[in-house]
Tab-separated table of C-alpha atoms in Angstrom:
chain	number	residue	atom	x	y	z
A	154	UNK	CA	0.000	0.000	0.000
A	155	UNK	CA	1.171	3.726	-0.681
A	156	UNK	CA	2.593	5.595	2.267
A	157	UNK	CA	0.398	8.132	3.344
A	158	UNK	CA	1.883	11.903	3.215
A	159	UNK	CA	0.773	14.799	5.263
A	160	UNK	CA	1.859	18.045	4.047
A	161	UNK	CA	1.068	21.089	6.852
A	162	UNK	CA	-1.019	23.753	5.316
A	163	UNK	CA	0.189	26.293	7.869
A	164	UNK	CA	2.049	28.618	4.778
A	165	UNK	CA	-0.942	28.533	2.415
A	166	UNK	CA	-4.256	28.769	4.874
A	167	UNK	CA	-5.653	32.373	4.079
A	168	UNK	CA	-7.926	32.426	7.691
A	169	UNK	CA	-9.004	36.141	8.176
A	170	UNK	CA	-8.046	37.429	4.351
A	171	UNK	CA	-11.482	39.121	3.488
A	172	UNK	CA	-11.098	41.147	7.091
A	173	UNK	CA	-7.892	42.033	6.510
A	174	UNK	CA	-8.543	43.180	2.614
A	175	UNK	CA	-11.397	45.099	4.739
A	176	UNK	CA	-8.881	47.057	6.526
A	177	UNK	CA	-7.289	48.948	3.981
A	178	UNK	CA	-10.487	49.633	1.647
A	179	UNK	CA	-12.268	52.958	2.941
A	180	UNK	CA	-15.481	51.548	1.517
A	181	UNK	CA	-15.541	48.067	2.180
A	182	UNK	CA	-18.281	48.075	4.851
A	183	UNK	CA	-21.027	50.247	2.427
A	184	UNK	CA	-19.784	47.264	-0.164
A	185	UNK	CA	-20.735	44.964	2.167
A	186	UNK	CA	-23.830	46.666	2.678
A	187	UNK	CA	-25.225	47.134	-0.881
A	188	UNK	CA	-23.146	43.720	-2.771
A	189	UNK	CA	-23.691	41.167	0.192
A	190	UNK	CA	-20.201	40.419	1.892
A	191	UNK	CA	-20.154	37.131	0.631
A	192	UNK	CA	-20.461	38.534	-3.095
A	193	UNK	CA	-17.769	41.221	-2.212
A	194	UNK	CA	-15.597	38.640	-1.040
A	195	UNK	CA	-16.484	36.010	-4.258
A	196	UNK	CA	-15.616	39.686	-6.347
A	197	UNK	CA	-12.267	39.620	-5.384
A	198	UNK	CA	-12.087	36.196	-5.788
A	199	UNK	CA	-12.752	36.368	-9.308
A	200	UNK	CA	-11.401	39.339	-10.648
A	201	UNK	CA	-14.776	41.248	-11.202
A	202	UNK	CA	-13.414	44.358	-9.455
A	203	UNK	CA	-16.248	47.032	-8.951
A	204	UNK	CA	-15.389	50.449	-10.259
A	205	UNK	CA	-18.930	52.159	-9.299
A	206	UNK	CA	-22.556	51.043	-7.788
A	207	UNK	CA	-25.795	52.892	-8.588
A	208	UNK	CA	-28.183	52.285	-6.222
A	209	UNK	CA	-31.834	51.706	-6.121
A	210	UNK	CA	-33.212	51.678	-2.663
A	211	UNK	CA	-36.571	51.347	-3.858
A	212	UNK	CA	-35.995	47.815	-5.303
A	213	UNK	CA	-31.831	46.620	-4.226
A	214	UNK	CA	-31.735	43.999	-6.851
A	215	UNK	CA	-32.106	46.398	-9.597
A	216	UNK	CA	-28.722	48.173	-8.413
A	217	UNK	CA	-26.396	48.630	-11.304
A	218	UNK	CA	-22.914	47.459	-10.774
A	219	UNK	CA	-20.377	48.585	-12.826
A	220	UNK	CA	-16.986	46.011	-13.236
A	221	UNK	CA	-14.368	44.845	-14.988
A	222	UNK	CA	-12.400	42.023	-15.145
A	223	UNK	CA	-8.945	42.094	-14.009
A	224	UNK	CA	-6.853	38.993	-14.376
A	225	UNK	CA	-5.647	37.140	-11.159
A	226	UNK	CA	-2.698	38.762	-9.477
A	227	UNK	CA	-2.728	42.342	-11.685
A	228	UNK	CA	-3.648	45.474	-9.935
A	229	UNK	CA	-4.126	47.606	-12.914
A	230	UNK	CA	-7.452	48.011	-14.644
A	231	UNK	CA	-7.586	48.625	-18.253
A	232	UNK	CA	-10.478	46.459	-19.248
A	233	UNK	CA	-13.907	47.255	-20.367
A	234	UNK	CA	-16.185	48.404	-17.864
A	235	UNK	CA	-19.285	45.998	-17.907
A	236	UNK	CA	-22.675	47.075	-16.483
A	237	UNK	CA	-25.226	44.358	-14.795
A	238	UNK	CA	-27.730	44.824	-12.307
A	239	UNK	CA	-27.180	43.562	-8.704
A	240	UNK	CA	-29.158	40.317	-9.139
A	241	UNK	CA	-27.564	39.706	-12.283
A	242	UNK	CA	-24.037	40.370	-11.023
A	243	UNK	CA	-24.431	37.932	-8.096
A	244	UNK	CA	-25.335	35.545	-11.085
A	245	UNK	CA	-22.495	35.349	-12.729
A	246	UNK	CA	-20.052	35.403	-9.425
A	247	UNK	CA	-21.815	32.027	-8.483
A	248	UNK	CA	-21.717	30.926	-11.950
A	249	UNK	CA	-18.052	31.589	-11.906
A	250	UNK	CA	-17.216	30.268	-8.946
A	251	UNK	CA	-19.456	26.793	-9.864
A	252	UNK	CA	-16.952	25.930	-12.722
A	253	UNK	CA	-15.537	22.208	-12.475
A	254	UNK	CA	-12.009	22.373	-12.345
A	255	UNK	CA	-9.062	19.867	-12.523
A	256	UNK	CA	-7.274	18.726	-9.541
A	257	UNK	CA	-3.751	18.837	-10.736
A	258	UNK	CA	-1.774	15.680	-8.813
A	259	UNK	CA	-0.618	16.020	-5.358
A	260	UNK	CA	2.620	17.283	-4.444
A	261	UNK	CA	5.648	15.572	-3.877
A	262	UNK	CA	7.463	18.108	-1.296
A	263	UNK	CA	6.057	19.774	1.476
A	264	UNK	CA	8.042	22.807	0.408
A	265	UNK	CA	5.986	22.819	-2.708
A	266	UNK	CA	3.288	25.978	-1.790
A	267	UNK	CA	2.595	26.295	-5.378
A	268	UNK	CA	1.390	22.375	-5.959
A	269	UNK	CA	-0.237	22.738	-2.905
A	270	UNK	CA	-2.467	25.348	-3.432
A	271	UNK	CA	-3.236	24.346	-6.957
A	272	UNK	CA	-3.854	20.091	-5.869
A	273	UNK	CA	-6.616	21.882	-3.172
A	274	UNK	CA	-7.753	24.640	-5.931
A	275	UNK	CA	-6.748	28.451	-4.950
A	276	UNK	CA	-10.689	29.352	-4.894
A	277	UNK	CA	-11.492	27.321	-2.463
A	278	UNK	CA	-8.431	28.096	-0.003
A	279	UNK	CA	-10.457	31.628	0.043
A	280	UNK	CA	-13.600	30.482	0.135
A	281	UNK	CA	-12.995	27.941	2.618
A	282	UNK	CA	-12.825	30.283	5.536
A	283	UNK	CA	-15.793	32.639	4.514
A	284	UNK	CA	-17.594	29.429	5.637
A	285	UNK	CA	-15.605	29.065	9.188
A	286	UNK	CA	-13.626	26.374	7.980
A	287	UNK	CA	-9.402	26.592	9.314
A	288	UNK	CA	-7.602	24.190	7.015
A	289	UNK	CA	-5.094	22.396	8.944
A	290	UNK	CA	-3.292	19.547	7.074
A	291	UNK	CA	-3.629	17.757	3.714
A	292	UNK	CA	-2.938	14.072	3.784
A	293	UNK	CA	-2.359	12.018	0.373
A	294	UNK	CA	-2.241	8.147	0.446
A	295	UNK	CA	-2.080	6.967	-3.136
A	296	UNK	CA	-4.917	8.192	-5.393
A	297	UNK	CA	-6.966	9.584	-2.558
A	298	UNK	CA	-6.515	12.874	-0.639
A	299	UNK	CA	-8.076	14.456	2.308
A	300	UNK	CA	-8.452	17.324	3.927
A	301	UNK	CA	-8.367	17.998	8.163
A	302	UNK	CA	-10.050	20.925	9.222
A	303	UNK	CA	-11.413	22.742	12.500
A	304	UNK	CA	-15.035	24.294	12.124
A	305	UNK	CA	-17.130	25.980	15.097
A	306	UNK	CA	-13.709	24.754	16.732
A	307	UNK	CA	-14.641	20.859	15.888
A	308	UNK	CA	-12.237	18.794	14.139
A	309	UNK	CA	-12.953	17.253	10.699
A	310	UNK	CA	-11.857	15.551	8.044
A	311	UNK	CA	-13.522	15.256	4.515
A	312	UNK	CA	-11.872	13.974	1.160
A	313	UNK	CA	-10.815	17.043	-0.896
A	314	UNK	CA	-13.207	16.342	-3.457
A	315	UNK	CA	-16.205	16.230	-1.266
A	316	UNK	CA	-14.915	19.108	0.628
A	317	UNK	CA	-15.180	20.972	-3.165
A	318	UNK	CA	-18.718	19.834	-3.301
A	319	UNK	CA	-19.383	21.136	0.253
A	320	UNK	CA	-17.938	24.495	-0.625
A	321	UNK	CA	-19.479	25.052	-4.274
A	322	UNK	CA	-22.815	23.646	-2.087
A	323	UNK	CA	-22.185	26.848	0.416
A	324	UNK	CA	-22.084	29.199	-2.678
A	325	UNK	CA	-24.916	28.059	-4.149
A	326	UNK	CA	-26.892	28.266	-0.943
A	327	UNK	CA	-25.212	32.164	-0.894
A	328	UNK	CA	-27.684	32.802	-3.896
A	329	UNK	CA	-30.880	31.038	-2.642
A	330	UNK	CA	-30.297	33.873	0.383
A	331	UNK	CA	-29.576	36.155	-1.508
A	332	UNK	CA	-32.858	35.781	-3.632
A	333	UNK	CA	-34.869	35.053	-0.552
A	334	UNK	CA	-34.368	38.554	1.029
A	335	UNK	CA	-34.989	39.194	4.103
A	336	UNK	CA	-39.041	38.658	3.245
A	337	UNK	CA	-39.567	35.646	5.616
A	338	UNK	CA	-40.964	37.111	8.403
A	339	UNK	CA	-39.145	35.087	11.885
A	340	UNK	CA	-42.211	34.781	14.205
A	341	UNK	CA	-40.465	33.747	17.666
A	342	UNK	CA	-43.997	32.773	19.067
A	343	UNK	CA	-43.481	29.574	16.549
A	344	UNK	CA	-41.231	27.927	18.946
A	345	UNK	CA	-43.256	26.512	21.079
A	346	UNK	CA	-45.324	25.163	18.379
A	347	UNK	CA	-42.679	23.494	16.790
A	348	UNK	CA	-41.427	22.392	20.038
A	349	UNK	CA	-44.524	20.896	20.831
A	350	UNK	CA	-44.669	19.160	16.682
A	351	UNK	CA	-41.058	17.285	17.751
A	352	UNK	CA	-41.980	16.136	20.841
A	353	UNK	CA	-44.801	14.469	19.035
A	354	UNK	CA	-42.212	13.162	16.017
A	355	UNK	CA	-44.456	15.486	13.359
A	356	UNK	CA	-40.869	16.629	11.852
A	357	UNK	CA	-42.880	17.738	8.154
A	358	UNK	CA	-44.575	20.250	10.646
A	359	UNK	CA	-42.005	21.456	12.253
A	360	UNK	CA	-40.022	22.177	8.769
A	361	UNK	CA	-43.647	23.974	7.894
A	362	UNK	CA	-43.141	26.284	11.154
A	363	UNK	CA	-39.529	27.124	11.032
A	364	UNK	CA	-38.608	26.221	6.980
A	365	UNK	CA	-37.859	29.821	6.002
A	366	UNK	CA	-35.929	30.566	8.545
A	367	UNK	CA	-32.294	30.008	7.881
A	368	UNK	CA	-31.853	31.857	4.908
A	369	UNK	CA	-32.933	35.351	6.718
A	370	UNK	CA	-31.324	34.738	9.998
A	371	UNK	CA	-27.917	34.041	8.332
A	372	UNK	CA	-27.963	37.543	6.835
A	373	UNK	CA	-29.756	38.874	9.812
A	374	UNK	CA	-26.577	37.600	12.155
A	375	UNK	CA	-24.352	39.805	9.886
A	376	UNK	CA	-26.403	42.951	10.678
A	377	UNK	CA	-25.240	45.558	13.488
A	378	UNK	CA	-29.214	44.638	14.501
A	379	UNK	CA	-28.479	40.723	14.746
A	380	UNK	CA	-25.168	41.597	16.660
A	381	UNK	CA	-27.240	43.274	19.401
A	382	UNK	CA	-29.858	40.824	19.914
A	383	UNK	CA	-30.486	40.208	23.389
A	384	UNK	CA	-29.575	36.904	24.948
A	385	UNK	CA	-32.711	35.794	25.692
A	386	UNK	CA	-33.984	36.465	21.546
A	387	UNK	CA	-30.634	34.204	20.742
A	388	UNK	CA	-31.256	31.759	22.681
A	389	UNK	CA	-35.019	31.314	21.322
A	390	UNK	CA	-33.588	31.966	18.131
A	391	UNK	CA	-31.116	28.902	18.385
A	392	UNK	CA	-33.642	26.658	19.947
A	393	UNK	CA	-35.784	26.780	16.996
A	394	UNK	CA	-33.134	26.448	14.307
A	395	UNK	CA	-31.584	23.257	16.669
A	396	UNK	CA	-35.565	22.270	16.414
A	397	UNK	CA	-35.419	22.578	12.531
A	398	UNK	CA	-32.043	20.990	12.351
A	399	UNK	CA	-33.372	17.896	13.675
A	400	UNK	CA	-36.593	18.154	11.874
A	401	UNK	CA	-33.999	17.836	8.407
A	402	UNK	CA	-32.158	15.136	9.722
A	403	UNK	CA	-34.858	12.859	10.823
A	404	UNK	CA	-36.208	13.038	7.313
A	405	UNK	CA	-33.197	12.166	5.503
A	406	UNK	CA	-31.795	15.378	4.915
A	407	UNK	CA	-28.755	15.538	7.232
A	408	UNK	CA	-26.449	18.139	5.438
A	409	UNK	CA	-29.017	20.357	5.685
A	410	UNK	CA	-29.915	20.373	9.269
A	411	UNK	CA	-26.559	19.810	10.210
A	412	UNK	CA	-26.252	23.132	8.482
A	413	UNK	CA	-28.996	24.539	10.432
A	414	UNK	CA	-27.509	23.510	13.688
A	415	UNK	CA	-24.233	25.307	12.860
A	416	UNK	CA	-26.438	28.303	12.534
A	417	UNK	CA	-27.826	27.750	15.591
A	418	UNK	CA	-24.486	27.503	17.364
A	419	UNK	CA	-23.402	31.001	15.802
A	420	UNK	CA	-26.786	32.310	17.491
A	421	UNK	CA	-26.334	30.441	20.910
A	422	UNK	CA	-22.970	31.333	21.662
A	423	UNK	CA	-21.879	29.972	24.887
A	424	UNK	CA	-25.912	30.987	26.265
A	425	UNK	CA	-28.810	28.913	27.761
A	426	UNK	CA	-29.268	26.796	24.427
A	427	UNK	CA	-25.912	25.758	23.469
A	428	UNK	CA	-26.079	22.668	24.908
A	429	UNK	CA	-28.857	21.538	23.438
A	430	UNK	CA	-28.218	22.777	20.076
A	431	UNK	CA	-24.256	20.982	20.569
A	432	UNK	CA	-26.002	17.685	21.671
A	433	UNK	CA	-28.381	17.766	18.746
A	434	UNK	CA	-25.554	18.386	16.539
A	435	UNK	CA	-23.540	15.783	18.139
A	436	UNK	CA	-26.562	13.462	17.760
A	437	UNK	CA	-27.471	14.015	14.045
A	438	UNK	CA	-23.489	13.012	12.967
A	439	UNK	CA	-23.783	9.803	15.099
A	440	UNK	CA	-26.841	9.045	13.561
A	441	UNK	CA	-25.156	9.955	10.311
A	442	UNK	CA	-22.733	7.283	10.988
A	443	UNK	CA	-19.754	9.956	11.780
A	444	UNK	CA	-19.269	8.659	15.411
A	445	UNK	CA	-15.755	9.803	15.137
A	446	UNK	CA	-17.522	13.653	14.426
A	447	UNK	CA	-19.618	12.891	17.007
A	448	UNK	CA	-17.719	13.126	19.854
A	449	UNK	CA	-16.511	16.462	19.921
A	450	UNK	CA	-19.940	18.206	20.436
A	451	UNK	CA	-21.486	15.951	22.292
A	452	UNK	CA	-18.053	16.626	24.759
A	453	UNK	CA	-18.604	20.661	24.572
A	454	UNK	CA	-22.749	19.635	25.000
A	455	UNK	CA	-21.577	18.388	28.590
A	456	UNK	CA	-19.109	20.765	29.132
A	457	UNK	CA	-22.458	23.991	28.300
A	458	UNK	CA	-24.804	21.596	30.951
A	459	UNK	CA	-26.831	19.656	28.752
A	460	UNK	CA	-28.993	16.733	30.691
A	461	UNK	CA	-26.365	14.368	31.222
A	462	UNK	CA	-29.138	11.522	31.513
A	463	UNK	CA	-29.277	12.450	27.345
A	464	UNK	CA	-25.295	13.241	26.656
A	465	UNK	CA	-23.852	9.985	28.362
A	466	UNK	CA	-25.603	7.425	26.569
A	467	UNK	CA	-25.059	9.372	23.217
A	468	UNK	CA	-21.563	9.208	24.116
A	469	UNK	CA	-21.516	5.701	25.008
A	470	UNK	CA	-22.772	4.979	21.658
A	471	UNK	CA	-20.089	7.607	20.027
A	472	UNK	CA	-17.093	5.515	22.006
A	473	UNK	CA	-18.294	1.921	20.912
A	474	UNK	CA	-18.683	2.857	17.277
A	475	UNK	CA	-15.225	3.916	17.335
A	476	UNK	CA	-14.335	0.795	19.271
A	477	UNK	CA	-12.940	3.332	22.431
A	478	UNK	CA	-14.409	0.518	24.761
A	479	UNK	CA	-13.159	1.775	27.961
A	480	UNK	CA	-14.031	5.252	27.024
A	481	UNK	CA	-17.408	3.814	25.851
A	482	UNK	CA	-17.204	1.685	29.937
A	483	UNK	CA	-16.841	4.964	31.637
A	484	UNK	CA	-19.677	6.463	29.999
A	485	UNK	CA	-21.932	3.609	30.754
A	486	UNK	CA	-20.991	4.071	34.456
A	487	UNK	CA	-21.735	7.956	34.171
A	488	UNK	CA	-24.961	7.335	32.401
A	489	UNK	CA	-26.489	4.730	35.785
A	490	UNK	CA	-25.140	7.149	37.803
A	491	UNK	CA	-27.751	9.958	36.682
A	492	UNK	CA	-30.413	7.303	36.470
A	493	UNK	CA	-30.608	5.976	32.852
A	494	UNK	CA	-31.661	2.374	32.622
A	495	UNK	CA	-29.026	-0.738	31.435
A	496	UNK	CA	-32.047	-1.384	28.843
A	497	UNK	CA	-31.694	1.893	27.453
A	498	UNK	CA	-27.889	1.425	26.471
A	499	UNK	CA	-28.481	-2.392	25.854
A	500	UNK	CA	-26.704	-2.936	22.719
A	501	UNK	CA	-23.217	-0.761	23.940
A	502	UNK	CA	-23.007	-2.241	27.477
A	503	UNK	CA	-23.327	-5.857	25.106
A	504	UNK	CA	-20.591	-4.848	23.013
A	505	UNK	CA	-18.099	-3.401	25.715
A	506	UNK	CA	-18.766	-6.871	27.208
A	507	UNK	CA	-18.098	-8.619	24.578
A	508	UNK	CA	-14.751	-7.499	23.478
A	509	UNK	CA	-13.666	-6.222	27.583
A	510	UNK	CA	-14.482	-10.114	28.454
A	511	UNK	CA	-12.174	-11.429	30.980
A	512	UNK	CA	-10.449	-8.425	31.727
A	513	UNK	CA	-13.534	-6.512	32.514
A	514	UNK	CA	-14.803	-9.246	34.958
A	515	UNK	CA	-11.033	-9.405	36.890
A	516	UNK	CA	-11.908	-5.452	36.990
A	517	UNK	CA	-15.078	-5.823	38.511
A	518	UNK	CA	-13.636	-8.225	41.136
A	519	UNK	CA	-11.429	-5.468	42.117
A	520	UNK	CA	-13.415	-2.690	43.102
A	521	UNK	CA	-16.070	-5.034	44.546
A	522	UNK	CA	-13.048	-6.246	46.624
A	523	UNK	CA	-11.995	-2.523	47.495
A	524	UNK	CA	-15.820	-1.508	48.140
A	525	UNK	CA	-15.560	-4.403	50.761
A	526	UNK	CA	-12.411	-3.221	52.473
């Protein structure tokens, strides 16, 4: 079998780029305004640099954007000046930006910057972290590469080709927002409703509740307004979408709520719902078969005071499907402590038996021994 390589991607992550672009343009928060900052950034990304913006308050899409094209890495703009309106202009920097592309092969040298950046593809270096994703390594065993990544501060790892899909996905969902508005009204007093629909498993009524809400709320979050919202209207806010995140997953669409729930995180912050929303996100990759994924939130679900009666056996489950049995042991052990029933975790505490065996038993022995003493 090939030996696998890891190359560091410490030299070529661009984390923080579009802020620090931000920082030298006098005008870069009114672009942000009128454009969208994700079509300001996805400008620059392409080449379509904006020379002057007309703009209709009456009806925003209908803003005419003047451009031109500048080719990658030249300052100096001598090209025609093209004219589209705003919706229009978005159009084509998604259109752009959905090109297939050719993954050149992988490099040979770690001191190779160049064949990295072109093996991962230089648009989606940039793009990657308008989308909170920190690149951390890139590891090539034969044919196949992957990519390891922190998001929301959770470690991941995706194969780079998916990880292309998940980005040009993120783009297109960019436009869908974009073309939504900020029409859908967000009626708070739907909560409970939905709350209520879960509880009873009626997950297509839930989605009817809370369906239009993620495409406003992710622009709203941007907003000075959504920066000021009290705790208490974040916290609501990020039950519902962790609500609606689990509506998607229970009926089969799990990369959509799981993108919900990362919504929801943004709006809970460290508050009064981020342990439930971490524990539902926790939940929806274990059921997704990512037990590995798993862990990690349904560690910082704990850590935020989620009901350990739900977060232990969750884990349990995590540990055994990555065959951590005594990790998976302890958990079993926390999870009777806080009352949750042996026929409740029946299938992990007969696996950790199983392979433990013998060794588990002598255990056992022991600390009824030392109880006894």
């Amino acid at each position: 079998m090939p030996k696998e390589r890891v190359f560091s991607l410490d030299a070529v992550r661009t984390d923080g780029w579009f802020e620090r672009i931000g920082d030298g343009i006098g005008s870069f928060q009114a672009l942000c305004e009128i454009v969208g900052e994700a079509f300001f950034a996805f400008s620059m990304i392409t080449g379509a640099r904006i020379t002057a913006l007309t703009v209709d308050r009456r009806n925003p899409d209908n803003t005419l954007v003047d451009f031109v094209i500048a080719p990658p890495g030249e300052e100096d703009i001598d090209g025609d000046v093209q004219r589209l309106t705003l919706a229009d202009f978005r159009h084509r920097l998604v259109g752009a930006l959905l090109t297939e592309d050719t993954t050149p092969p992988a490099p040979e040298r770690d001191t190779d910057l160049e064949g990295i950046q072109l093996h991962i593809g230089v648009r989606y270096l940039l793009l990657a972290p308008l989308y909170g994703y920190s690149l951390r390594k890139l590891a090539v065993e034969g044919k196949t590469s992957r990519l390891l990544l922190l998001r929301d501060g959770i470690e991941e790892t995706h194969e780079l080709n998916e990880f292309r899909a998940r980005i040009r996905s993120h783009v297109r969902d960019e436009l869908e927002r974009a073309s939504a508005g900020a029409r859908s009204a967000i009626d708070l007093t739907k909560v409970a409703e939905a709350e209520v629909a879960s509880q009873r498993g009626d997950f297509p009524k839930v989605i009817q509740l809370l369906g239009t809400w993620p495409a406003p709320l992710a622009i709203f979050l941007r907003t000075p307004e959504g920066q000021m919202l009290t705790p208490d209207a974040r916290s609501l806010i990020a039950k519902g979408l962790g609500l609606l995140g689990t509506a998607c997953v229970k009926l089969g669409e799990e990369h959509q709520g799981e993108e919900v729930m990362r919504l929801a995180v943004q709006y809970a912050h460290d508050g009064a719902a981020a342990g439930d929303i971490f524990r539902r996100l926790g939940e929806a990759m274990l059921e997704d078969g990512r037990a590995g994924e798993a862990i990690g939130p349904l560690r910082r679900a704990a850590n935020l005071g989620a009901p350990p009666k739900q977060i232990w056996p969750l884990l349990a489950r995590a540990f055994v499907q990555r065959k951590k049995f005594v990790a998976a042991l302890a958990c079993v052990r926390e999870a009777r402590s806080v009352g949750v029933a042996d026929a409740d975790m029946v299938e992990e505490i007969r696996e950790i038996e199983a392979t433990l065996g013998t060794a588990l038993t002598a255990w056992r022995g022991l600390v009824l021994a030392a109880n006894r003493s």
